[in-house]
Amino acid sequence: MKILLVAINAKYIHSNLAVYSLAAYAGIYAGQIEIAEFTINHYEDYILEEIYKKKPDVIAFSCYIWNFNYVRNLVVDLKKLLPNVPIWAGGPEVSYDAACLLENLPQMQGVMVLEGEKTFLELASHYIDEAMPLEEIKGIAYRTDDNCILQNSPREQMNMDDIPFCYFDIEKFKNKIIYYETSRGCPFSCSYCLSSIDKKVRFRSLELVKKELLFFIDHKIPQVKFVDRTFNCNAKHAREIWRYILENDNGITNFHFEIGADLLKEEDLELMSRMRPGLIQLEIGVQSTNDATILEINRAMDFTMLRSVVEKINSFENIHQHLDLIAGLPYEGFQSFKKSFNDVYSLRPEQLQLGFLKVLKGSQMHNMADEYDLLYRSNPVYEVLSTKWLSHDEILQIKKTEEMVELYYNSNQFTMTIRQLELLFENAFDFYSALGDFYEKKGYAGASHSRIVRYEILLEFAKAHDWEKTCVYKELLLYDLYLRENLKSRPNWAADL
């Protein structure tokens, strides 16, 4: 008997914590459980062939919004090739309408709903030992032999300490980002987020967490990303972990946390001020600075406090901060979003991550879609198309702006030049928006340009807007270039400098 857990990740460097956690919890069947990881960059034909060649007896897919289109297509074709192999799914993309999914995808045998470790263990027992009938397994929806669809009672939440550590065979994760969790659930109620459904936050004991962190530190893992939804919602828990990381720093490992910046206390900031540059990085969800929007999405955020904290951390010059915005939220029109962008941009984070609202099944935002005149893509990733406050044309303009922010700001390759170019515009949003328009007008949009070509395009843009200072922009671009490149000769546009 072989049960194959299949993960289709967004990038090669990612690992899938879910499938490894399921396999570790079902460790008594270790010899009969195999994991296969792919990425969305693989051709579907390749994934189909690789799964087929493994000759599994049961297949279970880990499902998220970024991979479910692949999963759905694979399930249909795998059932043709392996008609007697039951195919299961689990994960956030399939947990909130499991019965409906089974009705629409008759090739699928069942769905593991929400938290999956105990459920998967019992499912493995059902297939391997024939010990537990499906009707007795909590937390599943499934198809019976006579093609009826049943959904069993939900499973009780797990004790976090009962989940085994899944990284002991660390060689499997060489050159991969390690994902690690010390808590599940979120105390907040953001309407766009599925984590708000599970308001009871459960924590792994600090004794166990420290032991596992030391394993990562001893093995000099390059990066560990904590997947806790708001890592510092329990200040004492977070502070103790930060202190432990500081005291056991190996000079190599970077730890990434998603936090609420306005929840940080002076004691936390004092700890952070003493950390090695690169020891931690912080992802901070701002989402909007419009008070009406923040209130409507049930988000708890004090932007004045957040600004103060972000500026304080910036002054340490040792911690990368990634600040997030979401376009398409209720009460956020184009001018309001522009203000939110400029508010956050003024904090000069190392990364400004500009995302677009995803209307997730099971979220309050999904339930309020009609009231907000919220139109969104019918298939994953369910991205916003327009709202009562934001037209599709405006969303397209924001998308152009986002692409320029990603290419020219988040790359950290054009710092000095951008600072000068921004002075030509009323605000930062207008600069990146104009640059996006320039890309579109010149036919550069949608193409993959080399780094050197991006310098050339930025010089062309500068000439179009400030011809008299062409020499200044050439010097700034050359300065930016040599900060990051060891070129044997100057580029053509700088030959006269």
CSV table of C-alpha atoms in Angstrom, one decimal:
chain,number,residue,atom,x,y,z
A,1,MET,CA,0.0,0.0,0.0
A,2,LYS,CA,1.3,3.4,-1.0
A,3,ILE,CA,-0.4,6.7,0.0
A,4,LEU,CA,1.0,9.6,-2.0
A,5,LEU,CA,0.8,13.1,-0.5
A,6,VAL,CA,1.1,15.7,-3.3
A,7,ALA,CA,2.2,19.3,-2.9
A,8,ILE,CA,2.3,21.8,-5.8
A,9,ASN,CA,4.1,24.8,-4.4
A,10,ALA,CA,4.3,28.3,-5.8
A,11,LYS,CA,8.2,28.2,-6.2
A,12,TYR,CA,10.9,25.7,-6.1
A,13,ILE,CA,12.5,27.3,-3.0
A,14,HIS,CA,9.2,26.7,-1.0
A,15,SER,CA,8.5,23.6,1.0
A,16,ASN,CA,5.0,22.4,2.0
A,17,LEU,CA,4.7,22.2,5.8
A,18,ALA,CA,1.2,20.7,5.6
A,19,VAL,CA,2.2,17.4,3.8
A,20,TYR,CA,5.3,16.9,6.0
A,21,SER,CA,3.2,17.5,9.1
A,22,LEU,CA,0.6,15.0,8.0
A,23,ALA,CA,3.2,12.4,7.2
A,24,ALA,CA,5.0,13.0,10.6
A,25,TYR,CA,1.8,12.6,12.5
A,26,ALA,CA,1.0,9.3,10.7
A,27,GLY,CA,4.6,8.1,11.4
A,28,ILE,CA,3.5,4.6,12.3
A,29,TYR,CA,2.8,4.2,8.5
A,30,ALA,CA,6.0,5.9,7.4
A,31,GLY,CA,7.0,3.1,5.1
A,32,GLN,CA,3.7,3.4,3.2
A,33,ILE,CA,3.5,7.2,2.9
A,34,GLU,CA,5.4,9.1,0.2
A,35,ILE,CA,5.6,12.8,-0.5
A,36,ALA,CA,5.9,14.3,-3.9
A,37,GLU,CA,6.5,18.0,-4.3
A,38,PHE,CA,6.2,20.0,-7.5
A,39,THR,CA,5.7,23.7,-8.4
A,40,ILE,CA,3.2,25.6,-10.5
A,41,ASN,CA,6.0,26.2,-13.0
A,42,HIS,CA,6.0,22.5,-13.9
A,43,TYR,CA,3.9,21.4,-16.9
A,44,GLU,CA,0.8,19.6,-15.9
A,45,ASP,CA,1.8,16.7,-18.1
A,46,TYR,CA,5.0,16.3,-16.2
A,47,ILE,CA,3.2,16.2,-12.8
A,48,LEU,CA,0.7,13.8,-14.2
A,49,GLU,CA,3.4,11.5,-15.5
A,50,GLU,CA,5.4,11.6,-12.2
A,51,ILE,CA,2.4,10.8,-10.1
A,52,TYR,CA,1.4,7.9,-12.5
A,53,LYS,CA,4.9,6.4,-12.4
A,54,LYS,CA,4.8,6.2,-8.6
A,55,LYS,CA,1.8,3.8,-8.8
A,56,PRO,CA,0.1,5.1,-5.7
A,57,ASP,CA,-2.8,3.2,-4.1
A,58,VAL,CA,-4.2,6.5,-2.6
A,59,ILE,CA,-3.5,10.1,-3.6
A,60,ALA,CA,-4.0,13.2,-1.4
A,61,PHE,CA,-3.5,16.7,-2.7
A,62,SER,CA,-2.6,19.8,-0.6
A,63,CYS,CA,-4.8,22.5,-2.0
A,64,TYR,CA,-4.4,26.3,-1.9
A,65,ILE,CA,-5.7,29.1,-4.2
A,66,TRP,CA,-2.5,29.2,-6.1
A,67,ASN,CA,-2.5,25.6,-7.1
A,68,PHE,CA,-6.1,24.4,-7.2
A,69,ASN,CA,-6.5,24.9,-11.0
A,70,TYR,CA,-3.6,22.5,-11.4
A,71,VAL,CA,-5.1,20.1,-8.9
A,72,ARG,CA,-8.5,20.0,-10.5
A,73,ASN,CA,-7.1,19.3,-13.9
A,74,LEU,CA,-4.8,16.6,-12.5
A,75,VAL,CA,-7.6,14.9,-10.6
A,76,VAL,CA,-9.7,14.5,-13.7
A,77,ASP,CA,-6.8,13.0,-15.8
A,78,LEU,CA,-5.5,10.8,-13.0
A,79,LYS,CA,-8.9,9.2,-12.6
A,80,LYS,CA,-8.7,8.2,-16.2
A,81,LEU,CA,-5.3,6.6,-15.8
A,82,LEU,CA,-5.8,5.2,-12.3
A,83,PRO,CA,-9.6,4.6,-12.1
A,84,ASN,CA,-9.4,2.5,-8.9
A,85,VAL,CA,-7.2,4.9,-6.9
A,86,PRO,CA,-9.2,7.1,-4.5
A,87,ILE,CA,-8.2,10.7,-4.7
A,88,TRP,CA,-8.5,13.0,-1.6
A,89,ALA,CA,-7.8,16.7,-1.0
A,90,GLY,CA,-7.2,18.9,2.0
A,91,GLY,CA,-6.2,22.5,2.7
A,92,PRO,CA,-7.9,25.9,2.9
A,93,GLU,CA,-9.1,26.0,-0.7
A,94,VAL,CA,-11.3,22.9,-0.2
A,95,SER,CA,-12.3,23.1,3.4
A,96,TYR,CA,-15.2,25.5,3.3
A,97,ASP,CA,-17.4,23.9,0.6
A,98,ALA,CA,-16.2,20.3,0.6
A,99,ALA,CA,-19.6,18.8,-0.3
A,100,CYS,CA,-20.1,21.2,-3.2
A,101,LEU,CA,-16.6,20.4,-4.5
A,102,LEU,CA,-17.4,16.7,-4.5
A,103,GLU,CA,-20.6,17.3,-6.4
A,104,ASN,CA,-18.8,19.3,-9.0
A,105,LEU,CA,-15.7,17.0,-9.2
A,106,PRO,CA,-17.0,13.4,-9.3
A,107,GLN,CA,-13.5,12.1,-9.8
A,108,MET,CA,-12.6,13.1,-6.2
A,109,GLN,CA,-13.3,10.6,-3.4
A,110,GLY,CA,-13.2,12.9,-0.4
A,111,VAL,CA,-12.0,16.0,1.4
A,112,MET,CA,-10.2,16.4,4.7
A,113,VAL,CA,-11.7,19.5,6.3
A,114,LEU,CA,-9.6,22.1,8.1
A,115,GLU,CA,-6.9,20.7,10.5
A,116,GLY,CA,-5.7,17.5,9.0
A,117,GLU,CA,-3.2,15.6,11.1
A,118,LYS,CA,-5.5,13.3,13.1
A,119,THR,CA,-7.9,13.0,10.1
A,120,PHE,CA,-5.1,11.9,7.8
A,121,LEU,CA,-3.8,9.3,10.4
A,122,GLU,CA,-7.3,7.8,10.6
A,123,LEU,CA,-7.7,7.9,6.8
A,124,ALA,CA,-4.3,6.1,6.5
A,125,SER,CA,-5.6,3.5,9.0
A,126,HIS,CA,-8.7,3.0,6.9
A,127,TYR,CA,-6.8,2.2,3.7
A,128,ILE,CA,-3.8,0.4,5.2
A,129,ASP,CA,-5.3,-1.6,8.0
A,130,GLU,CA,-8.9,-1.4,7.0
A,131,ALA,CA,-9.4,-0.6,10.6
A,132,MET,CA,-11.7,2.5,10.6
A,133,PRO,CA,-14.7,2.9,8.3
A,134,LEU,CA,-15.0,6.3,6.7
A,135,GLU,CA,-18.3,7.1,8.5
A,136,GLU,CA,-16.4,7.1,11.8
A,137,ILE,CA,-13.7,9.5,10.7
A,138,LYS,CA,-14.4,13.1,11.9
A,139,GLY,CA,-13.5,16.0,9.8
A,140,ILE,CA,-14.1,14.6,6.3
A,141,ALA,CA,-16.6,14.8,3.5
A,142,TYR,CA,-16.6,11.8,1.2
A,143,ARG,CA,-18.4,9.9,-1.6
A,144,THR,CA,-20.0,6.6,-0.7
A,145,ASP,CA,-20.0,3.5,-2.8
A,146,ASP,CA,-23.4,4.4,-4.1
A,147,ASN,CA,-22.2,7.9,-5.0
A,148,CYS,CA,-23.9,9.7,-2.1
A,149,ILE,CA,-22.0,12.6,-0.6
A,150,LEU,CA,-21.8,12.7,3.2
A,151,GLN,CA,-20.1,15.2,5.6
A,152,ASN,CA,-19.1,13.9,9.0
A,153,SER,CA,-19.0,15.9,12.2
A,154,PRO,CA,-16.1,18.3,12.6
A,155,ARG,CA,-13.0,17.3,14.4
A,156,GLU,CA,-12.0,18.9,17.7
A,157,GLN,CA,-9.0,21.2,17.6
A,158,MET,CA,-5.6,19.6,18.4
A,159,ASN,CA,-3.1,20.4,21.1
A,160,MET,CA,-0.2,22.0,19.3
A,161,ASP,CA,2.3,20.0,21.3
A,162,ASP,CA,0.9,16.8,19.9
A,163,ILE,CA,2.1,17.7,16.4
A,164,PRO,CA,5.5,16.1,15.8
A,165,PHE,CA,8.5,18.0,14.5
A,166,CYS,CA,8.8,17.2,10.8
A,167,TYR,CA,12.3,18.5,9.9
A,168,PHE,CA,14.6,15.9,11.4
A,169,ASP,CA,15.6,14.7,7.9
A,170,ILE,CA,16.9,18.2,7.2
A,171,GLU,CA,18.8,17.2,4.0
A,172,LYS,CA,15.4,17.0,2.2
A,173,PHE,CA,15.1,20.8,2.7
A,174,LYS,CA,18.5,21.8,1.4
A,175,ASN,CA,18.2,25.2,-0.5
A,176,LYS,CA,14.6,25.5,0.6
A,177,ILE,CA,12.8,27.9,2.9
A,178,ILE,CA,11.7,26.2,6.1
A,179,TYR,CA,8.2,26.9,7.3
A,180,TYR,CA,7.5,26.6,11.0
A,181,GLU,CA,4.5,27.3,13.3
A,182,THR,CA,4.2,28.0,17.0
A,183,SER,CA,0.5,28.8,16.9
A,184,ARG,CA,-2.7,28.2,15.0
A,185,GLY,CA,-5.7,30.5,14.9
A,186,CYS,CA,-5.9,34.3,15.1
A,187,PRO,CA,-7.6,36.5,17.7
A,188,PHE,CA,-8.6,39.1,15.1
A,189,SER,CA,-11.6,39.1,12.7
A,190,CYS,CA,-10.3,40.6,9.4
A,191,SER,CA,-13.2,40.0,7.0
A,192,TYR,CA,-10.9,39.0,4.0
A,193,CYS,CA,-9.0,36.3,5.9
A,194,LEU,CA,-9.9,32.7,6.7
A,195,SER,CA,-7.8,32.7,9.9
A,196,SER,CA,-10.5,34.9,11.5
A,197,ILE,CA,-12.8,31.9,11.5
A,198,ASP,CA,-10.6,30.1,14.1
A,199,LYS,CA,-10.5,32.8,16.9
A,200,LYS,CA,-9.1,30.4,19.5
A,201,VAL,CA,-5.3,30.7,19.3
A,202,ARG,CA,-3.4,27.6,20.3
A,203,PHE,CA,0.3,27.8,21.1
A,204,ARG,CA,3.1,25.2,21.0
A,205,SER,CA,4.9,25.2,24.4
A,206,LEU,CA,8.0,27.4,24.5
A,207,GLU,CA,10.1,24.5,25.8
A,208,LEU,CA,9.3,22.5,22.6
A,209,VAL,CA,9.7,25.6,20.4
A,210,LYS,CA,13.1,26.4,21.8
A,211,LYS,CA,14.3,22.9,21.2
A,212,GLU,CA,13.2,22.9,17.6
A,213,LEU,CA,14.6,26.4,16.9
A,214,LEU,CA,17.9,25.2,18.3
A,215,PHE,CA,17.8,22.4,15.7
A,216,PHE,CA,17.5,25.0,12.9
A,217,ILE,CA,20.2,27.1,14.4
A,218,ASP,CA,22.6,24.2,14.9
A,219,HIS,CA,22.0,23.1,11.2
A,220,LYS,CA,22.6,26.7,10.0
A,221,ILE,CA,19.3,26.8,8.1
A,222,PRO,CA,19.4,30.0,5.9
A,223,GLN,CA,15.8,31.1,6.5
A,224,VAL,CA,12.9,30.0,8.8
A,225,LYS,CA,9.5,31.5,8.1
A,226,PHE,CA,7.0,31.5,10.9
A,227,VAL,CA,3.5,30.9,9.6
A,228,ASP,CA,1.8,32.1,12.7
A,229,ARG,CA,-0.9,34.5,11.5
A,230,THR,CA,-0.1,37.3,14.0
A,231,PHE,CA,3.0,36.1,15.7
A,232,ASN,CA,3.0,38.7,18.5
A,233,CYS,CA,-0.7,38.4,19.4
A,234,ASN,CA,0.6,36.9,22.6
A,235,ALA,CA,3.4,39.3,23.6
A,236,LYS,CA,5.0,37.1,26.2
A,237,HIS,CA,5.2,34.1,23.8
A,238,ALA,CA,6.7,36.2,21.0
A,239,ARG,CA,9.1,38.1,23.3
A,240,GLU,CA,10.5,34.8,24.7
A,241,ILE,CA,11.1,33.5,21.2
A,242,TRP,CA,12.8,36.7,20.1
A,243,ARG,CA,15.0,36.6,23.2
A,244,TYR,CA,16.0,33.0,22.5
A,245,ILE,CA,16.8,33.7,18.9
A,246,LEU,CA,19.0,36.7,19.9
A,247,GLU,CA,20.8,34.7,22.6
A,248,ASN,CA,21.5,31.8,20.2
A,249,ASP,CA,22.3,33.6,17.0
A,250,ASN,CA,24.5,31.6,14.7
A,251,GLY,CA,25.4,34.5,12.5
A,252,ILE,CA,23.6,32.9,9.5
A,253,THR,CA,19.9,32.0,10.0
A,254,ASN,CA,17.3,34.5,9.3
A,255,PHE,CA,13.8,34.3,10.9
A,256,HIS,CA,10.8,35.8,9.2
A,257,PHE,CA,7.7,36.9,11.3
A,258,GLU,CA,4.3,38.3,10.4
A,259,ILE,CA,3.4,40.7,13.1
A,260,GLY,CA,1.1,43.5,14.3
A,261,ALA,CA,3.6,46.4,14.6
A,262,ASP,CA,1.2,48.4,16.7
A,263,LEU,CA,1.2,45.6,19.3
A,264,LEU,CA,4.9,45.8,19.9
A,265,LYS,CA,6.1,47.1,23.3
A,266,GLU,CA,9.2,49.0,24.3
A,267,GLU,CA,10.7,45.7,25.6
A,268,ASP,CA,10.3,44.1,22.2
A,269,LEU,CA,11.9,47.1,20.5
A,270,GLU,CA,14.8,47.0,22.9
A,271,LEU,CA,15.4,43.4,22.1
A,272,MET,CA,15.2,44.1,18.3
A,273,SER,CA,17.7,47.0,18.6
A,274,ARG,CA,20.4,44.5,19.8
A,275,MET,CA,19.9,42.0,17.0
A,276,ARG,CA,22.4,41.2,14.3
A,277,PRO,CA,21.5,42.8,10.9
A,278,GLY,CA,19.5,40.1,9.1
A,279,LEU,CA,18.7,38.0,12.1
A,280,ILE,CA,15.0,38.7,11.8
A,281,GLN,CA,12.7,40.3,9.2
A,282,LEU,CA,9.2,41.5,9.8
A,283,GLU,CA,6.1,41.4,7.6
A,284,ILE,CA,3.6,44.0,8.7
A,285,GLY,CA,0.1,44.0,7.3
A,286,VAL,CA,-1.1,47.6,7.0
A,287,GLN,CA,-3.7,46.9,4.2
A,288,SER,CA,-5.2,50.4,4.2
A,289,THR,CA,-4.9,53.7,6.1
A,290,ASN,CA,-8.5,54.6,5.4
A,291,ASP,CA,-10.3,54.6,8.8
A,292,ALA,CA,-13.6,53.6,7.3
A,293,THR,CA,-12.0,50.7,5.5
A,294,ILE,CA,-10.2,49.5,8.6
A,295,LEU,CA,-13.5,49.6,10.5
A,296,GLU,CA,-15.5,47.8,7.8
A,297,ILE,CA,-13.0,44.9,7.5
A,298,ASN,CA,-13.0,44.5,11.3
A,299,ARG,CA,-9.3,45.1,11.4
A,300,ALA,CA,-7.6,46.3,14.6
A,301,MET,CA,-4.9,48.8,13.7
A,302,ASP,CA,-3.6,52.1,15.0
A,303,PHE,CA,-1.7,53.5,12.1
A,304,THR,CA,-0.2,56.4,14.1
A,305,MET,CA,1.2,53.8,16.5
A,306,LEU,CA,2.3,51.6,13.6
A,307,ARG,CA,4.1,54.5,11.9
A,308,SER,CA,5.9,55.3,15.1
A,309,VAL,CA,7.0,51.6,15.6
A,310,VAL,CA,8.1,51.2,12.0
A,311,GLU,CA,10.2,54.4,12.1
A,312,LYS,CA,11.8,53.3,15.4
A,313,ILE,CA,12.7,49.9,13.9
A,314,ASN,CA,14.1,51.7,10.8
A,315,SER,CA,16.4,53.7,13.0
A,316,PHE,CA,18.0,50.4,14.2
A,317,GLU,CA,19.2,49.7,10.6
A,318,ASN,CA,19.3,46.0,11.3
A,319,ILE,CA,15.8,44.6,10.4
A,320,HIS,CA,14.2,44.4,7.0
A,321,GLN,CA,10.5,45.4,7.1
A,322,HIS,CA,8.0,44.3,4.5
A,323,LEU,CA,4.8,46.3,4.6
A,324,ASP,CA,1.6,45.1,2.9
A,325,LEU,CA,-1.3,46.9,1.2
A,326,ILE,CA,-4.5,45.4,-0.3
A,327,ALA,CA,-6.3,47.0,-3.2
A,328,GLY,CA,-10.0,46.4,-3.6
A,329,LEU,CA,-11.1,46.7,0.0
A,330,PRO,CA,-14.5,48.3,0.9
A,331,TYR,CA,-14.7,52.1,1.1
A,332,GLU,CA,-11.3,52.3,-0.6
A,333,GLY,CA,-11.6,54.2,-3.9
A,334,PHE,CA,-8.8,55.1,-6.2
A,335,GLN,CA,-7.9,58.4,-4.4
A,336,SER,CA,-8.1,56.7,-1.0
A,337,PHE,CA,-5.9,53.9,-2.1
A,338,LYS,CA,-3.4,56.4,-3.5
A,339,LYS,CA,-3.3,58.0,0.0
A,340,SER,CA,-2.8,54.6,1.6
A,341,PHE,CA,0.1,53.8,-0.7
A,342,ASN,CA,1.8,57.2,-0.1
A,343,ASP,CA,1.3,56.8,3.7
A,344,VAL,CA,3.0,53.5,3.7
A,345,TYR,CA,5.6,54.4,1.1
A,346,SER,CA,6.7,57.3,3.2
A,347,LEU,CA,7.9,54.8,5.8
A,348,ARG,CA,10.5,53.5,3.3
A,349,PRO,CA,10.1,49.8,4.1
A,350,GLU,CA,12.6,47.4,2.4
A,351,GLN,CA,9.7,45.9,0.6
A,352,LEU,CA,6.2,47.3,-0.2
A,353,GLN,CA,4.0,44.4,-1.1
A,354,LEU,CA,1.0,45.7,-3.0
A,355,GLY,CA,-1.6,42.9,-3.3
A,356,PHE,CA,-5.1,42.7,-4.6
A,357,LEU,CA,-8.1,41.5,-2.7
A,358,LYS,CA,-8.7,37.7,-2.9
A,359,VAL,CA,-12.3,36.8,-2.1
A,360,LEU,CA,-11.9,33.6,-0.2
A,361,LYS,CA,-14.7,31.1,0.2
A,362,GLY,CA,-15.7,31.0,3.9
A,363,SER,CA,-14.6,34.5,4.6
A,364,GLN,CA,-16.9,37.4,5.7
A,365,MET,CA,-15.8,39.3,2.5
A,366,HIS,CA,-17.2,36.5,0.4
A,367,ASN,CA,-20.5,36.8,2.3
A,368,MET,CA,-20.6,40.6,1.8
A,369,ALA,CA,-19.7,40.5,-1.9
A,370,ASP,CA,-23.2,41.5,-3.2
A,371,GLU,CA,-23.5,44.4,-0.7
A,372,TYR,CA,-20.1,45.8,-1.9
A,373,ASP,CA,-20.9,45.2,-5.6
A,374,LEU,CA,-17.7,43.2,-5.4
A,375,LEU,CA,-16.9,41.4,-8.7
A,376,TYR,CA,-14.0,38.9,-8.6
A,377,ARG,CA,-12.6,36.1,-10.7
A,378,SER,CA,-14.7,33.0,-10.6
A,379,ASN,CA,-11.8,30.6,-10.4
A,380,PRO,CA,-8.7,30.6,-8.1
A,381,VAL,CA,-7.2,33.0,-7.1
A,382,TYR,CA,-10.6,34.8,-6.8
A,383,GLU,CA,-9.0,38.2,-7.4
A,384,VAL,CA,-11.0,41.4,-7.3
A,385,LEU,CA,-12.2,42.8,-10.7
A,386,SER,CA,-14.1,45.8,-9.4
A,387,THR,CA,-16.0,47.1,-6.4
A,388,LYS,CA,-18.6,49.8,-5.6
A,389,TRP,CA,-15.7,52.1,-5.0
A,390,LEU,CA,-13.0,51.0,-7.5
A,391,SER,CA,-13.6,50.4,-11.2
A,392,HIS,CA,-11.8,47.8,-13.2
A,393,ASP,CA,-9.9,50.6,-15.1
A,394,GLU,CA,-8.6,51.9,-11.8
A,395,ILE,CA,-7.6,48.4,-10.8
A,396,LEU,CA,-5.6,48.0,-14.0
A,397,GLN,CA,-3.9,51.3,-13.3
A,398,ILE,CA,-3.0,50.1,-9.8
A,399,LYS,CA,-1.7,46.9,-11.3
A,400,LYS,CA,0.7,48.8,-13.6
A,401,THR,CA,1.8,50.8,-10.5
A,402,GLU,CA,2.4,47.6,-8.6
A,403,GLU,CA,4.6,46.1,-11.3
A,404,MET,CA,6.8,49.2,-11.3
A,405,VAL,CA,7.1,49.1,-7.5
A,406,GLU,CA,8.2,45.5,-7.8
A,407,LEU,CA,10.7,46.2,-10.5
A,408,TYR,CA,12.2,49.4,-9.3
A,409,TYR,CA,11.5,49.8,-5.6
A,410,ASN,CA,11.5,46.3,-4.2
A,411,SER,CA,14.5,45.2,-6.2
A,412,ASN,CA,16.6,47.8,-4.3
A,413,GLN,CA,18.6,48.4,-7.5
A,414,PHE,CA,17.7,51.9,-8.3
A,415,THR,CA,17.6,53.7,-4.9
A,416,MET,CA,19.4,56.9,-5.7
A,417,THR,CA,17.8,57.4,-9.1
A,418,ILE,CA,14.3,56.9,-7.8
A,419,ARG,CA,14.8,59.4,-5.0
A,420,GLN,CA,15.6,62.0,-7.6
A,421,LEU,CA,12.8,61.1,-10.0
A,422,GLU,CA,10.2,61.2,-7.3
A,423,LEU,CA,10.9,64.9,-6.9
A,424,LEU,CA,9.3,65.4,-10.4
A,425,PHE,CA,5.9,64.2,-9.2
A,426,GLU,CA,3.4,65.3,-6.5
A,427,ASN,CA,3.8,62.0,-4.7
A,428,ALA,CA,5.3,58.5,-5.0
A,429,PHE,CA,2.2,56.8,-6.3
A,430,ASP,CA,2.0,59.3,-9.2
A,431,PHE,CA,5.7,58.5,-10.1
A,432,TYR,CA,5.2,54.8,-10.3
A,433,SER,CA,1.9,55.2,-12.0
A,434,ALA,CA,3.5,57.4,-14.7
A,435,LEU,CA,6.3,54.9,-15.1
A,436,GLY,CA,3.8,52.2,-15.6
A,437,ASP,CA,2.1,54.3,-18.3
A,438,PHE,CA,5.5,54.8,-19.9
A,439,TYR,CA,6.1,51.1,-20.0
A,440,GLU,CA,2.7,50.5,-21.6
A,441,LYS,CA,3.1,53.3,-24.2
A,442,LYS,CA,6.5,52.1,-25.3
A,443,GLY,CA,5.5,48.5,-25.5
A,444,TYR,CA,7.8,47.4,-22.6
A,445,ALA,CA,5.0,46.0,-20.4
A,446,GLY,CA,4.6,42.3,-20.2
A,447,ALA,CA,8.2,41.6,-21.4
A,448,SER,CA,11.0,40.2,-19.3
A,449,HIS,CA,13.9,42.7,-19.3
A,450,SER,CA,17.4,42.2,-18.1
A,451,ARG,CA,18.6,44.3,-15.2
A,452,ILE,CA,20.8,46.5,-17.6
A,453,VAL,CA,17.8,47.1,-19.9
A,454,ARG,CA,15.7,48.2,-16.9
A,455,TYR,CA,18.4,50.9,-16.2
A,456,GLU,CA,18.2,52.0,-19.9
A,457,ILE,CA,14.4,52.2,-19.7
A,458,LEU,CA,14.6,54.3,-16.5
A,459,LEU,CA,17.0,56.7,-18.2
A,460,GLU,CA,14.7,56.9,-21.2
A,461,PHE,CA,11.8,57.8,-18.8
A,462,ALA,CA,14.0,60.4,-17.0
A,463,LYS,CA,14.9,62.0,-20.3
A,464,ALA,CA,11.2,62.2,-21.2
A,465,HIS,CA,10.3,64.0,-18.0
A,466,ASP,CA,13.5,66.0,-17.2
A,467,TRP,CA,15.7,66.3,-20.2
A,468,GLU,CA,17.9,69.1,-18.8
A,469,LYS,CA,19.2,66.9,-16.0
A,470,THR,CA,20.1,63.9,-18.3
A,471,CYS,CA,23.7,63.9,-17.0
A,472,VAL,CA,22.5,63.9,-13.4
A,473,TYR,CA,20.3,60.8,-14.0
A,474,LYS,CA,23.2,59.0,-15.9
A,475,GLU,CA,25.5,59.6,-12.9
A,476,LEU,CA,22.8,58.4,-10.4
A,477,LEU,CA,22.1,55.3,-12.5
A,478,LEU,CA,25.7,54.5,-12.8
A,479,TYR,CA,26.1,54.9,-9.0
A,480,ASP,CA,23.2,52.6,-8.4
A,481,LEU,CA,24.6,50.1,-11.0
A,482,TYR,CA,28.1,49.9,-9.5
A,483,LEU,CA,26.7,49.5,-6.0
A,484,ARG,CA,25.3,46.1,-7.2
A,485,GLU,CA,27.3,45.1,-10.2
A,486,ASN,CA,31.0,44.5,-10.9
A,487,LEU,CA,31.1,45.4,-14.5
A,488,LYS,CA,34.2,45.3,-16.7
A,489,SER,CA,33.1,48.1,-18.8
A,490,ARG,CA,30.5,50.9,-18.6
A,491,PRO,CA,27.2,50.5,-20.3
A,492,ASN,CA,26.7,52.4,-23.6
A,493,TRP,CA,24.6,55.1,-22.0
A,494,ALA,CA,27.4,56.0,-19.5
A,495,ALA,CA,30.3,56.0,-21.9
A,496,ASP,CA,30.6,59.8,-21.9
A,497,LEU,CA,30.8,60.1,-18.1
